[in-house]
Short mmCIF file of C-alpha atoms in Angstrom, two decimals:
data_model
loop_
_atom_site.label_atom_id
_atom_site.label_comp_id
_atom_site.label_asym_id
_atom_site.label_seq_id
_atom_site.Cartn_x
_atom_site.Cartn_y
_atom_site.Cartn_z
CA MET A 37 -30.22 48.86 -28.38
CA VAL A 38 -26.97 46.51 -27.78
CA THR A 39 -27.83 46.33 -24.13
CA ALA A 40 -30.79 44.68 -25.33
CA ALA A 41 -30.00 42.74 -27.52
CA LEU A 42 -27.30 41.43 -24.61
CA ASN A 43 -30.68 39.84 -22.12
CA VAL A 44 -31.86 37.68 -25.38
CA PRO A 45 -31.00 34.20 -24.60
CA GLY A 46 -30.00 33.27 -27.79
CA ILE A 47 -27.32 36.26 -28.75
CA ARG A 48 -26.27 36.04 -25.17
CA LEU A 49 -24.05 33.49 -24.91
CA VAL A 50 -23.52 33.27 -20.41
CA ALA A 51 -21.08 30.81 -19.30
CA GLU A 52 -23.24 29.05 -17.00
CA GLU A 53 -25.20 27.86 -19.85
CA LEU A 54 -21.24 26.46 -21.30
CA LEU A 55 -21.46 24.97 -18.09
CA ALA A 56 -24.41 23.31 -18.62
CA LEU A 57 -23.58 21.36 -21.59
CA ARG A 58 -21.35 19.08 -18.71
CA ASP A 59 -22.98 15.05 -19.88
CA THR A 60 -21.49 13.38 -16.13
CA ARG A 61 -23.38 9.89 -17.87
CA LEU A 62 -19.86 11.14 -19.90
CA PRO A 63 -17.82 7.66 -19.21
CA ARG A 64 -15.09 8.30 -17.06
CA ALA A 65 -11.21 7.88 -18.44
CA ARG A 66 -10.38 4.21 -17.65
CA HIS A 67 -6.76 4.65 -15.09
CA ARG A 68 -3.70 5.31 -15.13
CA PRO A 69 -1.72 6.11 -12.78
CA VAL A 70 -0.89 9.34 -10.82
CA THR A 71 2.47 9.98 -11.54
CA ARG A 72 0.80 10.25 -14.82
CA ARG A 73 0.67 14.18 -16.08
CA PRO A 74 -3.17 15.21 -17.17
CA GLY A 75 -2.82 14.87 -20.85
CA ALA A 76 -0.59 11.59 -21.11
CA VAL A 77 -2.98 8.46 -22.69
CA GLN A 78 -2.09 5.40 -24.79
CA ALA A 79 -0.97 4.72 -28.40
CA ARG A 80 -0.65 2.04 -29.86
CA PRO A 81 2.87 1.50 -31.21
CA ALA A 82 5.18 0.47 -28.72
CA GLY A 83 7.24 3.28 -26.49
CA SER A 84 8.44 4.09 -23.57
CA GLY A 85 5.09 4.54 -21.79
CA MET A 86 4.29 3.97 -18.08
CA ASP A 87 1.24 1.01 -19.29
CA LEU A 88 3.10 -2.45 -19.98
CA ARG A 89 2.48 -3.76 -23.51
CA GLU A 90 3.57 -7.42 -23.63
CA ILE A 91 6.14 -9.52 -21.99
CA ARG A 92 7.69 -11.46 -25.45
CA ALA A 93 10.72 -13.49 -26.77
CA PHE A 94 13.61 -11.63 -27.23
CA ALA A 95 14.51 -10.96 -30.63
CA GLU A 96 17.21 -9.31 -32.58
CA GLY A 97 17.46 -5.66 -31.53
CA ASP A 98 15.38 -5.36 -28.77
CA ASP A 99 16.87 -3.49 -25.75
CA PHE A 100 18.84 -5.83 -23.33
CA ARG A 101 17.11 -3.29 -21.01
CA ARG A 102 13.90 -4.06 -21.20
CA ILE A 103 14.46 -8.03 -20.55
CA ASP A 104 12.04 -9.07 -17.25
CA PRO A 105 13.96 -10.83 -14.84
CA ALA A 106 10.74 -13.19 -14.12
CA ALA A 107 9.94 -14.10 -16.89
CA THR A 108 13.53 -14.80 -18.65
CA ALA A 109 14.41 -17.54 -15.35
CA ARG A 110 10.59 -19.43 -15.60
CA THR A 111 11.32 -19.86 -18.67
CA GLY A 112 14.99 -20.12 -19.53
CA ALA A 113 14.78 -17.76 -22.57
CA PRO A 114 15.03 -14.54 -22.42
CA HIS A 115 11.93 -11.96 -22.25
CA ILE A 116 11.41 -8.72 -22.82
CA ARG A 117 8.60 -6.35 -21.22
CA SER A 118 7.02 -3.86 -23.70
CA PHE A 119 5.56 -0.68 -22.96
CA HIS A 120 2.52 1.69 -24.55
CA GLU A 121 3.80 4.84 -25.95
CA GLU A 122 2.73 8.52 -24.25
CA ARG A 123 1.31 10.92 -26.83
CA ASP A 124 0.04 13.91 -25.67
CA ASP A 125 -3.69 14.69 -25.43
CA THR A 126 -4.23 18.16 -26.04
CA VAL A 127 -7.41 19.92 -27.40
CA LEU A 128 -7.51 23.57 -28.70
CA LEU A 129 -11.25 24.64 -29.52
CA ILE A 130 -11.21 28.04 -31.93
CA ALA A 131 -14.10 29.62 -31.70
CA ASP A 132 -15.24 32.48 -34.93
CA PHE A 133 -16.79 35.51 -33.13
CA ARG A 134 -16.18 37.88 -36.28
CA PRO A 135 -19.65 39.79 -37.99
CA ALA A 136 -20.00 36.61 -40.51
CA MET A 137 -20.92 34.57 -37.13
CA LEU A 138 -23.20 36.59 -34.89
CA TRP A 139 -26.72 36.26 -36.77
CA GLY A 140 -29.46 33.76 -37.06
CA THR A 141 -32.90 32.80 -38.05
CA GLY A 142 -33.21 29.97 -35.38
CA ASP A 143 -33.94 29.67 -31.65
CA SER A 144 -30.48 31.94 -31.73
CA LEU A 145 -27.12 33.07 -33.53
CA ARG A 146 -24.99 31.00 -35.59
CA SER A 147 -21.78 32.15 -33.55
CA VAL A 148 -23.67 30.93 -29.76
CA ARG A 149 -24.76 27.72 -31.94
CA ALA A 150 -20.52 27.61 -32.74
CA ALA A 151 -20.02 28.17 -28.97
CA ARG A 152 -21.90 25.34 -27.53
CA VAL A 153 -20.98 23.02 -29.64
CA LEU A 154 -17.37 23.76 -28.80
CA ALA A 155 -17.82 23.04 -25.49
CA ARG A 156 -19.27 20.11 -25.97
CA ARG A 157 -16.61 18.98 -27.27
CA GLY A 158 -14.40 20.65 -24.86
CA TRP A 159 -16.10 18.61 -22.17
CA GLN A 160 -15.23 15.62 -23.29
CA ALA A 161 -12.17 16.72 -23.40
CA ALA A 162 -12.01 17.17 -19.65
CA ALA A 163 -13.67 13.89 -19.31
CA ARG A 164 -10.41 11.65 -20.56
CA ARG A 165 -8.43 14.41 -19.13
CA ALA A 166 -7.30 15.92 -21.18
CA VAL A 167 -5.48 19.47 -21.32
CA LEU A 168 -8.35 22.52 -23.05
CA ALA A 169 -6.62 25.27 -24.08
CA ALA A 170 -9.68 28.07 -26.06
CA ILE A 171 -9.08 30.84 -28.98
CA SER A 172 -11.20 33.32 -29.54
CA LEU A 173 -11.83 35.85 -32.08
CA ASP A 174 -13.73 38.53 -33.03
CA ALA A 175 -14.03 41.91 -35.13
CA SER A 176 -11.91 43.51 -32.28
CA GLY A 177 -9.19 41.13 -31.81
CA VAL A 178 -7.96 37.93 -29.68
CA ALA A 179 -8.70 36.35 -26.39
CA VAL A 180 -7.66 33.65 -25.27
CA ALA A 181 -7.83 30.98 -22.38
CA ALA A 182 -3.96 29.38 -21.94
CA ALA A 183 -4.20 25.14 -21.71
CA GLY A 184 -5.06 23.16 -17.94
CA ALA A 185 -6.73 20.55 -17.56
CA GLY A 186 -10.28 19.26 -15.89
CA VAL A 187 -13.48 21.02 -14.63
CA ALA A 188 -11.89 24.61 -13.03
CA GLN A 189 -10.37 25.09 -16.64
CA MET A 190 -13.18 24.09 -18.73
CA GLY A 191 -14.94 27.51 -16.58
CA ARG A 192 -12.13 29.01 -16.99
CA ILE A 193 -12.54 28.43 -20.99
CA SER A 194 -16.59 28.76 -20.83
CA ARG A 195 -16.07 32.62 -18.97
CA MET A 196 -13.22 33.25 -21.76
CA LEU A 197 -16.25 32.12 -24.39
CA ALA A 198 -19.04 34.88 -23.16
CA ASP A 199 -16.85 37.68 -22.31
CA SER A 200 -15.76 37.23 -25.59
CA HIS A 201 -18.90 37.13 -26.93
CA ASP A 202 -20.64 39.79 -25.38
CA ARG A 203 -17.01 42.74 -26.56
CA ALA A 204 -17.71 40.68 -30.22
CA LEU A 205 -21.63 41.96 -29.86
CA ALA A 206 -20.77 45.54 -28.38
CA ALA A 207 -18.44 45.85 -31.66
CA GLY A 208 -20.59 44.45 -34.45
CA ARG A 209 -19.08 45.32 -37.31
CA ARG A 210 -17.13 48.67 -35.94
CA GLY A 211 -13.82 46.96 -34.72
CA ASP A 212 -10.73 48.14 -34.13
CA ARG A 213 -8.89 45.97 -36.42
CA ALA A 214 -10.36 43.64 -39.03
CA THR A 215 -8.52 40.48 -36.97
CA SER A 216 -7.53 37.51 -39.56
CA LEU A 217 -7.77 33.37 -39.18
CA ARG A 218 -4.64 33.58 -40.62
CA GLU A 219 -3.44 35.00 -37.53
CA VAL A 220 -5.60 32.71 -34.65
CA LEU A 221 -3.81 29.87 -36.93
CA ALA A 222 -0.20 30.56 -36.71
CA ARG A 223 -1.02 31.67 -32.61
CA ALA A 224 -2.73 28.06 -32.36
CA VAL A 225 1.20 26.34 -33.84
CA ALA A 226 3.21 27.97 -30.96
CA MET A 227 0.40 26.76 -28.63
CA VAL A 228 0.15 23.12 -29.06
CA PRO A 229 2.02 20.14 -29.71
CA SER A 230 2.75 17.97 -32.07
CA GLY A 231 -0.23 15.54 -32.62
CA ALA A 232 -3.10 18.10 -30.81
CA GLU A 233 -6.74 18.43 -32.18
CA VAL A 234 -8.08 20.96 -33.34
CA LEU A 235 -11.05 22.72 -32.82
CA ILE A 236 -12.32 25.64 -35.56
CA ALA A 237 -16.25 26.24 -34.91
CA THR A 238 -16.79 29.34 -37.69
CA GLY A 239 -19.74 29.38 -41.14
CA PRO A 240 -19.19 28.50 -44.86
CA ASP A 241 -16.94 31.65 -46.23
CA GLY A 242 -15.18 31.84 -41.99
CA ILE A 243 -11.56 30.11 -44.18
CA ARG A 244 -11.21 32.42 -46.74
CA PRO A 245 -8.18 31.77 -49.04
CA ALA A 246 -5.92 33.74 -48.25
CA ASP A 247 -6.08 31.52 -44.59
CA GLU A 248 -5.46 27.90 -46.40
CA ALA A 249 -1.72 28.47 -45.82
CA ALA A 250 -1.90 29.46 -41.62
CA LEU A 251 -4.34 26.43 -41.60
CA ALA A 252 -2.75 23.26 -43.66
CA ARG A 253 1.16 24.10 -41.60
CA LEU A 254 -1.06 23.72 -38.44
CA ALA A 255 -2.88 20.83 -39.60
CA ARG A 256 0.66 19.09 -40.72
CA GLN A 257 1.37 18.00 -37.29
CA ARG A 258 -2.09 17.40 -35.59
CA ARG A 259 -5.35 16.31 -36.13
CA VAL A 260 -7.33 19.12 -37.28
CA ARG A 261 -11.69 19.31 -37.53
CA VAL A 262 -13.31 22.63 -39.00
CA LEU A 263 -17.34 22.47 -37.25
CA LEU A 264 -20.06 23.75 -38.71
CA PRO A 265 -22.43 24.93 -37.49
CA LEU A 266 -25.88 25.51 -40.20
CA ASP A 267 -28.66 27.92 -39.74
CA PRO A 268 -31.85 26.75 -40.61
CA LEU A 269 -31.95 29.10 -43.63
CA ASP A 270 -28.46 26.80 -44.79
CA VAL A 271 -30.47 23.69 -45.07
CA ALA A 272 -34.07 24.82 -46.07
CA PRO A 273 -34.20 28.29 -47.15
CA PRO A 274 -37.95 29.74 -48.51
CA ALA A 275 -39.08 28.74 -51.59
CA ALA A 276 -40.34 32.04 -52.80
CA PRO A 277 -37.32 34.66 -53.89
CA LEU A 278 -35.87 37.35 -51.77
CA PRO A 279 -35.88 41.07 -52.46
CA ILE A 280 -31.48 42.33 -53.41
CA HIS A 281 -30.74 45.87 -52.75
CA ALA A 282 -27.07 46.74 -53.10
CA GLY A 283 -27.04 50.59 -53.60
CA PRO A 284 -29.14 51.68 -56.33
CA GLU A 285 -29.42 47.61 -57.76
CA ARG A 286 -32.90 45.91 -56.76
CA ARG A 287 -33.51 41.86 -57.87
CA LEU A 288 -34.73 38.37 -57.07
CA ALA A 289 -32.48 36.19 -55.78
CA ARG A 290 -33.50 32.29 -54.85
CA LEU A 291 -31.31 30.49 -52.05
CA ARG A 292 -29.67 27.31 -52.02
CA PRO A 293 -29.70 25.08 -49.42
CA PHE A 294 -25.92 25.45 -48.42
CA ASP A 295 -23.76 22.80 -50.17
CA PRO A 296 -20.92 21.51 -47.86
CA ALA A 297 -18.98 19.73 -50.93
CA PRO A 298 -16.78 22.07 -51.93
CA LEU A 299 -15.54 23.23 -48.45
CA ALA A 300 -15.07 20.13 -47.59
CA ASP A 301 -12.52 18.74 -51.21
CA ARG A 302 -11.25 23.02 -50.22
CA MET A 303 -10.61 21.06 -46.47
CA ALA A 304 -9.55 17.54 -47.18
CA GLY A 305 -6.72 20.00 -49.94
CA LEU A 306 -5.10 20.99 -46.51
CA ASN A 307 -5.54 17.71 -44.43
CA VAL A 308 -8.38 18.87 -42.66
CA SER A 309 -11.72 17.43 -42.34
CA LEU A 310 -15.32 19.08 -41.67
CA GLU A 311 -17.96 18.14 -39.91
CA VAL A 312 -21.31 19.87 -40.23
CA ILE A 313 -23.71 20.20 -37.33
CA PRO A 314 -27.17 19.93 -38.31
CA ASP A 315 -29.75 23.46 -37.20
CA ASP A 316 -30.30 21.13 -34.89
CA ALA A 317 -28.04 20.32 -32.54
CA GLY A 318 -26.34 23.44 -31.75
#
Protein backbone atom coordinates (compact mmCIF):
# COMPACT_ATOMS: atom_id res chain seq x y z
CA MET A 1 0.00 0.00 0.00
CA VAL A 2 2.83 2.40 0.86
CA THR A 3 4.66 1.45 -2.35
CA ALA A 4 1.58 2.29 -4.43
CA ALA A 5 1.17 5.62 -2.64
CA LEU A 6 4.77 6.56 -3.36
CA ASN A 7 4.00 6.55 -7.09
CA VAL A 8 0.99 8.89 -6.95
CA PRO A 9 1.69 12.54 -8.00
CA GLY A 10 0.87 14.88 -5.15
CA ILE A 11 1.58 12.16 -2.59
CA ARG A 12 5.14 11.33 -3.48
CA LEU A 13 7.61 14.22 -3.56
CA VAL A 14 10.29 13.90 -6.26
CA ALA A 15 13.43 15.99 -6.55
CA GLU A 16 12.79 16.74 -10.24
CA GLU A 17 9.56 18.50 -9.30
CA LEU A 18 11.39 20.84 -6.93
CA LEU A 19 14.20 21.43 -9.43
CA ALA A 20 11.62 22.37 -12.06
CA LEU A 21 10.37 25.20 -9.83
CA ARG A 22 13.46 27.22 -10.68
CA ASP A 23 12.31 30.41 -12.37
CA THR A 24 14.86 31.36 -15.02
CA ARG A 25 13.10 34.73 -15.35
CA LEU A 26 14.15 35.79 -11.87
CA PRO A 27 16.27 38.96 -12.00
CA ARG A 28 19.95 38.38 -11.53
CA ALA A 29 21.58 39.82 -8.46
CA ARG A 30 23.47 43.06 -8.96
CA HIS A 31 27.07 42.69 -10.02
CA ARG A 32 29.41 42.23 -7.11
CA PRO A 33 33.20 42.01 -7.14
CA VAL A 34 34.41 38.47 -7.69
CA THR A 35 36.30 38.59 -4.42
CA ARG A 36 33.09 38.76 -2.40
CA ARG A 37 31.99 35.44 -0.96
CA PRO A 38 28.54 34.04 -1.81
CA GLY A 39 25.96 35.17 0.69
CA ALA A 40 27.51 38.57 1.39
CA VAL A 41 25.18 41.43 0.47
CA GLN A 42 25.05 45.14 1.06
CA ALA A 43 23.23 46.55 4.04
CA ARG A 44 22.25 50.20 4.40
CA PRO A 45 24.61 51.27 7.21
CA ALA A 46 28.11 52.46 6.40
CA GLY A 47 30.74 49.90 7.22
CA SER A 48 33.83 48.13 5.92
CA GLY A 49 32.45 46.45 2.81
CA MET A 50 33.82 46.70 -0.70
CA ASP A 51 31.20 48.93 -2.37
CA LEU A 52 31.57 52.70 -2.18
CA ARG A 53 28.69 54.42 -0.45
CA GLU A 54 29.74 58.08 -0.70
CA ILE A 55 32.60 60.59 -0.62
CA ARG A 56 31.88 63.42 1.80
CA ALA A 57 33.55 66.14 3.83
CA PHE A 58 35.49 65.00 6.86
CA ALA A 59 33.60 65.34 10.16
CA GLU A 60 34.74 65.05 13.76
CA GLY A 61 34.92 61.40 14.77
CA ASP A 62 35.64 60.08 11.26
CA ASP A 63 38.46 57.60 10.74
CA PHE A 64 41.54 59.37 9.27
CA ARG A 65 42.43 56.14 7.46
CA ARG A 66 39.43 56.66 5.17
CA ILE A 67 40.54 60.05 3.84
CA ASP A 68 40.26 60.16 0.04
CA PRO A 69 43.45 61.79 -1.36
CA ALA A 70 41.97 62.78 -4.71
CA ALA A 71 38.86 64.47 -3.30
CA THR A 72 40.91 66.17 -0.59
CA ALA A 73 43.39 67.54 -3.15
CA ARG A 74 40.65 68.64 -5.52
CA THR A 75 38.60 70.52 -2.91
CA GLY A 76 41.33 71.69 -0.59
CA ALA A 77 39.42 70.21 2.39
CA PRO A 78 39.63 66.72 3.91
CA HIS A 79 37.14 64.26 2.42
CA ILE A 80 36.59 60.63 3.34
CA ARG A 81 35.20 57.55 1.64
CA SER A 82 32.48 55.51 3.32
CA PHE A 83 31.48 52.01 2.28
CA HIS A 84 28.41 49.83 2.59
CA GLU A 85 28.58 47.29 5.36
CA GLU A 86 28.43 43.64 4.34
CA ARG A 87 26.10 41.17 6.01
CA ASP A 88 25.57 37.48 5.46
CA ASP A 89 22.60 36.54 3.30
CA THR A 90 21.90 33.05 4.63
CA VAL A 91 18.57 31.25 4.34
CA LEU A 92 17.60 28.13 6.28
CA LEU A 93 14.64 26.09 5.03
CA ILE A 94 12.84 23.88 7.57
CA ALA A 95 10.30 21.35 6.24
CA ASP A 96 7.85 19.66 8.58
CA PHE A 97 7.04 16.14 7.33
CA ARG A 98 5.60 14.84 10.59
CA PRO A 99 2.39 12.75 10.44
CA ALA A 100 0.06 15.75 10.82
CA MET A 101 1.42 17.05 7.49
CA LEU A 102 0.90 13.80 5.57
CA TRP A 103 -2.65 14.40 4.43
CA GLY A 104 -4.56 16.55 1.98
CA THR A 105 -7.98 16.94 0.38
CA GLY A 106 -6.78 18.73 -2.76
CA ASP A 107 -4.38 17.53 -5.44
CA SER A 108 -1.44 17.08 -3.04
CA LEU A 109 -0.52 16.42 0.57
CA ARG A 110 0.11 19.37 2.84
CA SER A 111 3.70 18.15 3.23
CA VAL A 112 4.24 18.22 -0.55
CA ARG A 113 2.85 21.73 -0.77
CA ALA A 114 5.15 22.81 2.08
CA ALA A 115 8.18 21.47 0.20
CA ARG A 116 7.13 23.25 -2.99
CA VAL A 117 6.78 26.56 -1.17
CA LEU A 118 10.21 26.17 0.44
CA ALA A 119 11.79 25.22 -2.91
CA ARG A 120 10.41 28.36 -4.56
CA ARG A 121 11.83 30.52 -1.78
CA GLY A 122 15.10 28.62 -2.02
CA TRP A 123 15.38 29.30 -5.75
CA GLN A 124 14.71 32.99 -5.16
CA ALA A 125 17.49 33.06 -2.57
CA ALA A 126 19.84 31.17 -4.90
CA ALA A 127 19.21 33.79 -7.61
CA ARG A 128 20.64 36.47 -5.33
CA ARG A 129 23.60 34.24 -4.43
CA ALA A 130 22.51 33.55 -0.86
CA VAL A 131 23.91 30.71 1.19
CA LEU A 132 21.28 27.99 1.67
CA ALA A 133 20.81 25.19 4.17
CA ALA A 134 17.84 22.94 4.94
CA ILE A 135 16.42 20.68 7.66
CA SER A 136 13.52 18.25 7.43
CA LEU A 137 11.85 16.47 10.32
CA ASP A 138 9.48 13.52 10.33
CA ALA A 139 8.31 10.82 12.72
CA SER A 140 11.56 8.88 12.33
CA GLY A 141 14.13 11.63 12.68
CA VAL A 142 15.85 14.65 11.13
CA ALA A 143 17.75 15.17 7.86
CA VAL A 144 20.10 18.07 7.15
CA ALA A 145 21.55 19.67 4.03
CA ALA A 146 24.63 21.61 5.12
CA ALA A 147 25.13 25.18 3.92
CA GLY A 148 26.10 25.85 0.34
CA ALA A 149 25.21 28.11 -2.57
CA GLY A 150 24.01 28.02 -6.15
CA VAL A 151 22.11 25.62 -8.37
CA ALA A 152 24.07 22.61 -7.14
CA GLN A 153 23.06 23.40 -3.56
CA MET A 154 19.38 23.58 -4.50
CA GLY A 155 19.84 20.19 -6.16
CA ARG A 156 21.18 18.77 -2.91
CA ILE A 157 18.33 20.31 -0.93
CA SER A 158 15.73 19.01 -3.41
CA ARG A 159 17.08 15.47 -3.19
CA MET A 160 17.26 15.62 0.59
CA LEU A 161 13.64 16.80 0.84
CA ALA A 162 12.43 14.11 -1.58
CA ASP A 163 14.29 11.33 0.26
CA SER A 164 13.06 12.57 3.63
CA HIS A 165 9.48 12.72 2.39
CA ASP A 166 9.67 9.13 1.12
CA ARG A 167 10.96 8.09 4.53
CA ALA A 168 8.14 10.01 6.23
CA LEU A 169 5.50 8.27 4.11
CA ALA A 170 7.04 4.88 4.84
CA ALA A 171 7.26 5.57 8.58
CA GLY A 172 3.80 7.11 8.89
CA ARG A 173 2.96 7.25 12.57
CA ARG A 174 5.28 4.35 13.41
CA GLY A 175 8.51 6.31 13.73
CA ASP A 176 11.19 5.15 16.11
CA ARG A 177 10.94 8.38 18.08
CA ALA A 178 8.73 11.43 18.28
CA THR A 179 10.75 14.19 16.62
CA SER A 180 10.29 17.51 18.37
CA LEU A 181 10.35 20.80 16.50
CA ARG A 182 12.19 22.39 19.40
CA GLU A 183 15.12 20.03 18.79
CA VAL A 184 15.31 21.25 15.21
CA LEU A 185 15.04 24.90 16.28
CA ALA A 186 17.91 24.42 18.75
CA ARG A 187 20.00 22.93 15.93
CA ALA A 188 19.09 25.86 13.68
CA VAL A 189 20.60 28.33 16.16
CA ALA A 190 23.97 26.65 15.68
CA MET A 191 23.60 26.23 11.91
CA VAL A 192 22.98 29.80 10.74
CA PRO A 193 24.53 33.13 11.80
CA SER A 194 22.88 36.19 13.23
CA GLY A 195 20.93 38.06 10.56
CA ALA A 196 19.99 34.89 8.67
CA GLU A 197 16.49 34.22 7.41
CA VAL A 198 14.74 31.08 8.64
CA LEU A 199 11.65 29.77 6.81
CA ILE A 200 9.59 27.08 8.59
CA ALA A 201 6.89 25.35 6.53
CA THR A 202 4.45 23.61 8.84
CA GLY A 203 0.74 23.19 9.55
CA PRO A 204 -1.68 25.15 11.76
CA ASP A 205 -0.86 22.88 14.73
CA GLY A 206 2.82 22.42 13.88
CA ILE A 207 4.15 24.82 16.52
CA ARG A 208 3.16 23.72 19.99
CA PRO A 209 3.53 25.68 23.24
CA ALA A 210 6.55 23.52 24.16
CA ASP A 211 8.31 24.78 20.99
CA GLU A 212 7.85 28.48 21.66
CA ALA A 213 10.88 29.06 23.90
CA ALA A 214 13.22 27.58 21.29
CA LEU A 215 11.47 29.54 18.53
CA ALA A 216 11.85 32.81 20.44
CA ARG A 217 15.55 32.07 21.00
CA LEU A 218 16.06 31.48 17.28
CA ALA A 219 14.23 34.72 16.42
CA ARG A 220 16.30 36.94 18.70
CA GLN A 221 18.94 37.65 16.05
CA ARG A 222 17.38 36.11 12.96
CA ARG A 223 14.41 36.80 10.72
CA VAL A 224 12.07 33.88 11.29
CA ARG A 225 8.95 33.34 9.18
CA VAL A 226 6.42 30.53 9.51
CA LEU A 227 4.93 29.50 6.16
CA LEU A 228 1.49 27.95 6.47
CA PRO A 229 0.32 26.10 3.32
CA LEU A 230 -3.43 25.72 3.69
CA ASP A 231 -5.45 22.74 2.52
CA PRO A 232 -8.75 23.36 0.68
CA LEU A 233 -10.49 21.95 3.75
CA ASP A 234 -8.92 24.72 5.87
CA VAL A 235 -10.24 27.41 3.56
CA ALA A 236 -13.69 26.07 2.63
CA PRO A 237 -14.85 23.18 4.84
CA PRO A 238 -18.13 21.41 3.99
CA ALA A 239 -21.24 23.24 5.10
CA ALA A 240 -22.91 20.03 6.30
CA PRO A 241 -21.93 18.54 9.69
CA LEU A 242 -19.61 15.53 9.59
CA PRO A 243 -19.73 12.37 11.75
CA ILE A 244 -16.98 12.17 14.35
CA HIS A 245 -15.98 8.81 15.88
CA ALA A 246 -13.87 8.57 19.04
CA GLY A 247 -14.04 5.05 20.41
CA PRO A 248 -17.63 4.40 21.43
CA GLU A 249 -18.48 8.10 21.12
CA ARG A 250 -20.42 9.25 18.04
CA ARG A 251 -21.40 12.80 17.23
CA LEU A 252 -21.81 15.31 14.42
CA ALA A 253 -19.53 18.32 14.15
CA ARG A 254 -19.36 21.26 11.78
CA LEU A 255 -15.90 22.37 10.63
CA ARG A 256 -15.01 26.06 10.60
CA PRO A 257 -12.62 27.78 8.20
CA PHE A 258 -9.14 28.14 9.64
CA ASP A 259 -8.60 31.52 11.33
CA PRO A 260 -4.89 32.46 11.28
CA ALA A 261 -5.30 35.43 13.65
CA PRO A 262 -4.68 33.59 16.96
CA LEU A 263 -1.57 31.90 15.57
CA ALA A 264 -0.33 35.18 14.09
CA ASP A 265 -0.71 36.82 17.50
CA ARG A 266 1.23 33.99 19.17
CA MET A 267 4.02 34.30 16.62
CA ALA A 268 4.15 38.10 16.87
CA GLY A 269 4.77 37.73 20.59
CA LEU A 270 7.86 35.64 19.71
CA ASN A 271 9.11 38.14 17.09
CA VAL A 272 8.16 35.66 14.35
CA SER A 273 6.10 36.51 11.28
CA LEU A 274 3.38 34.28 9.84
CA GLU A 275 2.64 33.93 6.15
CA VAL A 276 -0.46 32.03 5.08
CA ILE A 277 -0.05 30.26 1.73
CA PRO A 278 -3.45 29.95 -0.03
CA ASP A 279 -4.60 26.48 -1.03
CA ASP A 280 -4.10 27.29 -4.73
CA ALA A 281 -0.48 28.47 -4.33
CA GLY A 282 1.22 25.21 -3.35
